[in-house]
Amino acid sequence: YARESGGQQMSLRSIRFILRRFMKVVSSKSHPVMIFLDDLQWCDNTALALIEGILCDGSGCSHLFFVGSYRSNQVTDDHGIFHLMKSLTSSGVPTTRLNLEGLTPKDLNIMVS
């Protein structure tokens, strides 16, 4: 994220701080929050850093369930998504990766029923 200017870094920190505080206020053990973001292959490094900052916050966002999806055929090995996944793992955030390529309409029918 070195390409970002000082102003962008400060703004990113402010947004991250506000979102962390918001999540702590609205989520609890009895009322967890789920966030689903689709098409992460289009996210830039700033957006991925924001997601990382929220999910890797060790000070209280434990009642947050994040689901992110991306199209594996539209990313390369150096895409920021993979840095995000490594960072989550190294920060001790429980992660599960599912590969859903090649599902047929019949497969989807079975999953839904």
PDB file of C-alpha atoms in Angstrom:
ATOM      1  CA  TYR A   1       0.000   0.000   0.000  1.00  0.00           C
ATOM      2  CA  ALA A   2       3.022   2.210  -0.405  1.00  0.00           C
ATOM      3  CA  ARG A   3       1.562   3.947  -3.469  1.00  0.00           C
ATOM      4  CA  GLU A   4      -0.955   5.803  -1.330  1.00  0.00           C
ATOM      5  CA  SER A   5      -0.265   9.391  -0.390  1.00  0.00           C
ATOM      6  CA  GLY A   6      -0.195  10.643   3.193  1.00  0.00           C
ATOM      7  CA  GLY A   7      -3.704  12.103   2.886  1.00  0.00           C
ATOM      8  CA  GLN A   8      -5.142   8.828   1.649  1.00  0.00           C
ATOM      9  CA  GLN A   9      -3.421   6.936   4.481  1.00  0.00           C
ATOM     10  CA  MET A  10      -4.899   9.318   7.056  1.00  0.00           C
ATOM     11  CA  SER A  11      -8.346   9.021   5.511  1.00  0.00           C
ATOM     12  CA  LEU A  12      -8.066   5.225   5.428  1.00  0.00           C
ATOM     13  CA  ARG A  13      -7.114   5.180   9.118  1.00  0.00           C
ATOM     14  CA  SER A  14     -10.080   7.393   9.971  1.00  0.00           C
ATOM     15  CA  ILE A  15     -12.534   5.231   8.031  1.00  0.00           C
ATOM     16  CA  ARG A  16     -11.058   2.066   9.549  1.00  0.00           C
ATOM     17  CA  PHE A  17     -11.361   3.529  13.060  1.00  0.00           C
ATOM     18  CA  ILE A  18     -14.989   4.568  12.497  1.00  0.00           C
ATOM     19  CA  LEU A  19     -15.957   1.187  11.030  1.00  0.00           C
ATOM     20  CA  ARG A  20     -14.259  -0.689  13.889  1.00  0.00           C
ATOM     21  CA  ARG A  21     -16.104   1.401  16.453  1.00  0.00           C
ATOM     22  CA  PHE A  22     -19.388   0.951  14.575  1.00  0.00           C
ATOM     23  CA  MET A  23     -18.957  -2.831  14.477  1.00  0.00           C
ATOM     24  CA  LYS A  24     -18.245  -2.934  18.197  1.00  0.00           C
ATOM     25  CA  VAL A  25     -21.422  -0.980  18.891  1.00  0.00           C
ATOM     26  CA  VAL A  26     -23.809  -2.904  16.623  1.00  0.00           C
ATOM     27  CA  SER A  27     -22.481  -6.440  17.045  1.00  0.00           C
ATOM     28  CA  SER A  28     -22.714  -8.640  20.112  1.00  0.00           C
ATOM     29  CA  LYS A  29     -22.836 -12.306  21.011  1.00  0.00           C
ATOM     30  CA  SER A  30     -26.631 -12.225  20.873  1.00  0.00           C
ATOM     31  CA  HIS A  31     -26.701 -10.035  17.716  1.00  0.00           C
ATOM     32  CA  PRO A  32     -23.747 -10.892  15.465  1.00  0.00           C
ATOM     33  CA  VAL A  33     -23.251  -9.024  12.204  1.00  0.00           C
ATOM     34  CA  MET A  34     -22.644 -10.652   8.833  1.00  0.00           C
ATOM     35  CA  ILE A  35     -21.053  -8.781   5.951  1.00  0.00           C
ATOM     36  CA  PHE A  36     -21.094 -10.274   2.458  1.00  0.00           C
ATOM     37  CA  LEU A  37     -19.010  -8.623  -0.260  1.00  0.00           C
ATOM     38  CA  ASP A  38     -19.205 -10.002  -3.784  1.00  0.00           C
ATOM     39  CA  ASP A  39     -16.748  -9.534  -6.667  1.00  0.00           C
ATOM     40  CA  LEU A  40     -13.677  -8.816  -4.529  1.00  0.00           C
ATOM     41  CA  GLN A  41     -11.564  -9.322  -7.646  1.00  0.00           C
ATOM     42  CA  TRP A  42     -12.409  -5.710  -8.494  1.00  0.00           C
ATOM     43  CA  CYS A  43     -11.262  -4.287  -5.139  1.00  0.00           C
ATOM     44  CA  ASP A  44      -8.186  -2.122  -5.080  1.00  0.00           C
ATOM     45  CA  ASN A  45      -5.541  -2.385  -2.387  1.00  0.00           C
ATOM     46  CA  THR A  46      -7.083   0.428  -0.350  1.00  0.00           C
ATOM     47  CA  ALA A  47     -10.443  -1.350  -0.087  1.00  0.00           C
ATOM     48  CA  LEU A  48      -8.741  -4.651   0.772  1.00  0.00           C
ATOM     49  CA  ALA A  49      -6.637  -2.889   3.428  1.00  0.00           C
ATOM     50  CA  LEU A  50      -9.834  -1.515   4.944  1.00  0.00           C
ATOM     51  CA  ILE A  51     -11.374  -5.001   5.081  1.00  0.00           C
ATOM     52  CA  GLU A  52      -8.155  -6.355   6.584  1.00  0.00           C
ATOM     53  CA  GLY A  53      -8.081  -3.626   9.203  1.00  0.00           C
ATOM     54  CA  ILE A  54     -11.581  -4.459  10.371  1.00  0.00           C
ATOM     55  CA  LEU A  55     -11.192  -8.236  10.347  1.00  0.00           C
ATOM     56  CA  CYS A  56      -7.738  -8.272  11.962  1.00  0.00           C
ATOM     57  CA  ASP A  57      -8.787  -5.926  14.761  1.00  0.00           C
ATOM     58  CA  GLY A  58      -7.973  -7.918  17.878  1.00  0.00           C
ATOM     59  CA  SER A  59      -9.736  -5.494  20.195  1.00  0.00           C
ATOM     60  CA  GLY A  60     -13.324  -6.563  19.904  1.00  0.00           C
ATOM     61  CA  CYS A  61     -14.878  -7.352  16.505  1.00  0.00           C
ATOM     62  CA  SER A  62     -15.331 -10.989  17.452  1.00  0.00           C
ATOM     63  CA  HIS A  63     -19.043 -11.040  16.607  1.00  0.00           C
ATOM     64  CA  LEU A  64     -18.540 -10.310  12.942  1.00  0.00           C
ATOM     65  CA  PHE A  65     -18.969 -12.916  10.213  1.00  0.00           C
ATOM     66  CA  PHE A  66     -17.415 -11.885   6.908  1.00  0.00           C
ATOM     67  CA  VAL A  67     -18.033 -13.622   3.591  1.00  0.00           C
ATOM     68  CA  GLY A  68     -16.157 -12.445   0.543  1.00  0.00           C
ATOM     69  CA  SER A  69     -16.375 -13.876  -2.931  1.00  0.00           C
ATOM     70  CA  TYR A  70     -14.272 -13.427  -6.020  1.00  0.00           C
ATOM     71  CA  ARG A  71     -13.945 -14.999  -9.443  1.00  0.00           C
ATOM     72  CA  SER A  72     -10.790 -17.068  -9.417  1.00  0.00           C
ATOM     73  CA  ASN A  73     -10.506 -16.860 -13.199  1.00  0.00           C
ATOM     74  CA  GLN A  74     -10.221 -13.051 -12.960  1.00  0.00           C
ATOM     75  CA  VAL A  75      -7.313 -12.745 -10.511  1.00  0.00           C
ATOM     76  CA  THR A  76      -3.612 -13.468 -10.734  1.00  0.00           C
ATOM     77  CA  ASP A  77      -1.412 -14.903  -7.985  1.00  0.00           C
ATOM     78  CA  ASP A  78      -0.239 -11.409  -7.001  1.00  0.00           C
ATOM     79  CA  HIS A  79      -3.749 -10.006  -6.443  1.00  0.00           C
ATOM     80  CA  GLY A  80      -4.356  -8.290  -3.108  1.00  0.00           C
ATOM     81  CA  ILE A  81      -7.017 -10.855  -2.186  1.00  0.00           C
ATOM     82  CA  PHE A  82      -4.278 -13.386  -1.516  1.00  0.00           C
ATOM     83  CA  HIS A  83      -2.391 -10.936   0.694  1.00  0.00           C
ATOM     84  CA  LEU A  84      -5.639 -10.404   2.617  1.00  0.00           C
ATOM     85  CA  MET A  85      -6.117 -14.155   3.103  1.00  0.00           C
ATOM     86  CA  LYS A  86      -2.519 -14.606   4.316  1.00  0.00           C
ATOM     87  CA  SER A  87      -2.866 -11.659   6.672  1.00  0.00           C
ATOM     88  CA  LEU A  88      -6.097 -13.024   8.156  1.00  0.00           C
ATOM     89  CA  THR A  89      -4.480 -16.405   8.748  1.00  0.00           C
ATOM     90  CA  SER A  90      -1.329 -14.941  10.295  1.00  0.00           C
ATOM     91  CA  SER A  91      -3.466 -12.709  12.552  1.00  0.00           C
ATOM     92  CA  GLY A  92      -5.321 -15.746  13.879  1.00  0.00           C
ATOM     93  CA  VAL A  93      -8.626 -14.927  12.201  1.00  0.00           C
ATOM     94  CA  PRO A  94     -10.497 -18.203  11.554  1.00  0.00           C
ATOM     95  CA  THR A  95     -10.880 -18.622   7.804  1.00  0.00           C
ATOM     96  CA  THR A  96     -12.460 -21.118   5.456  1.00  0.00           C
ATOM     97  CA  ARG A  97     -11.920 -21.117   1.722  1.00  0.00           C
ATOM     98  CA  LEU A  98     -14.473 -22.751  -0.569  1.00  0.00           C
ATOM     99  CA  ASN A  99     -13.985 -23.363  -4.266  1.00  0.00           C
ATOM    100  CA  LEU A 100     -17.338 -23.297  -6.051  1.00  0.00           C
ATOM    101  CA  GLU A 101     -16.192 -23.667  -9.642  1.00  0.00           C
ATOM    102  CA  GLY A 102     -17.993 -25.994 -11.985  1.00  0.00           C
ATOM    103  CA  LEU A 103     -21.374 -26.195 -10.272  1.00  0.00           C
ATOM    104  CA  THR A 104     -24.175 -27.341 -12.519  1.00  0.00           C
ATOM    105  CA  PRO A 105     -27.833 -26.349 -12.133  1.00  0.00           C
ATOM    106  CA  LYS A 106     -28.414 -29.821 -10.661  1.00  0.00           C
ATOM    107  CA  ASP A 107     -25.662 -29.250  -8.064  1.00  0.00           C
ATOM    108  CA  LEU A 108     -27.188 -25.906  -7.099  1.00  0.00           C
ATOM    109  CA  ASN A 109     -30.620 -27.508  -6.786  1.00  0.00           C
ATOM    110  CA  ILE A 110     -29.221 -30.089  -4.376  1.00  0.00           C
ATOM    111  CA  MET A 111     -27.516 -27.405  -2.283  1.00  0.00           C
ATOM    112  CA  VAL A 112     -30.660 -25.290  -2.010  1.00  0.00           C
ATOM    113  CA  SER A 113     -33.042 -28.143  -1.186  1.00  0.00           C
TER     114      SER A 113
END
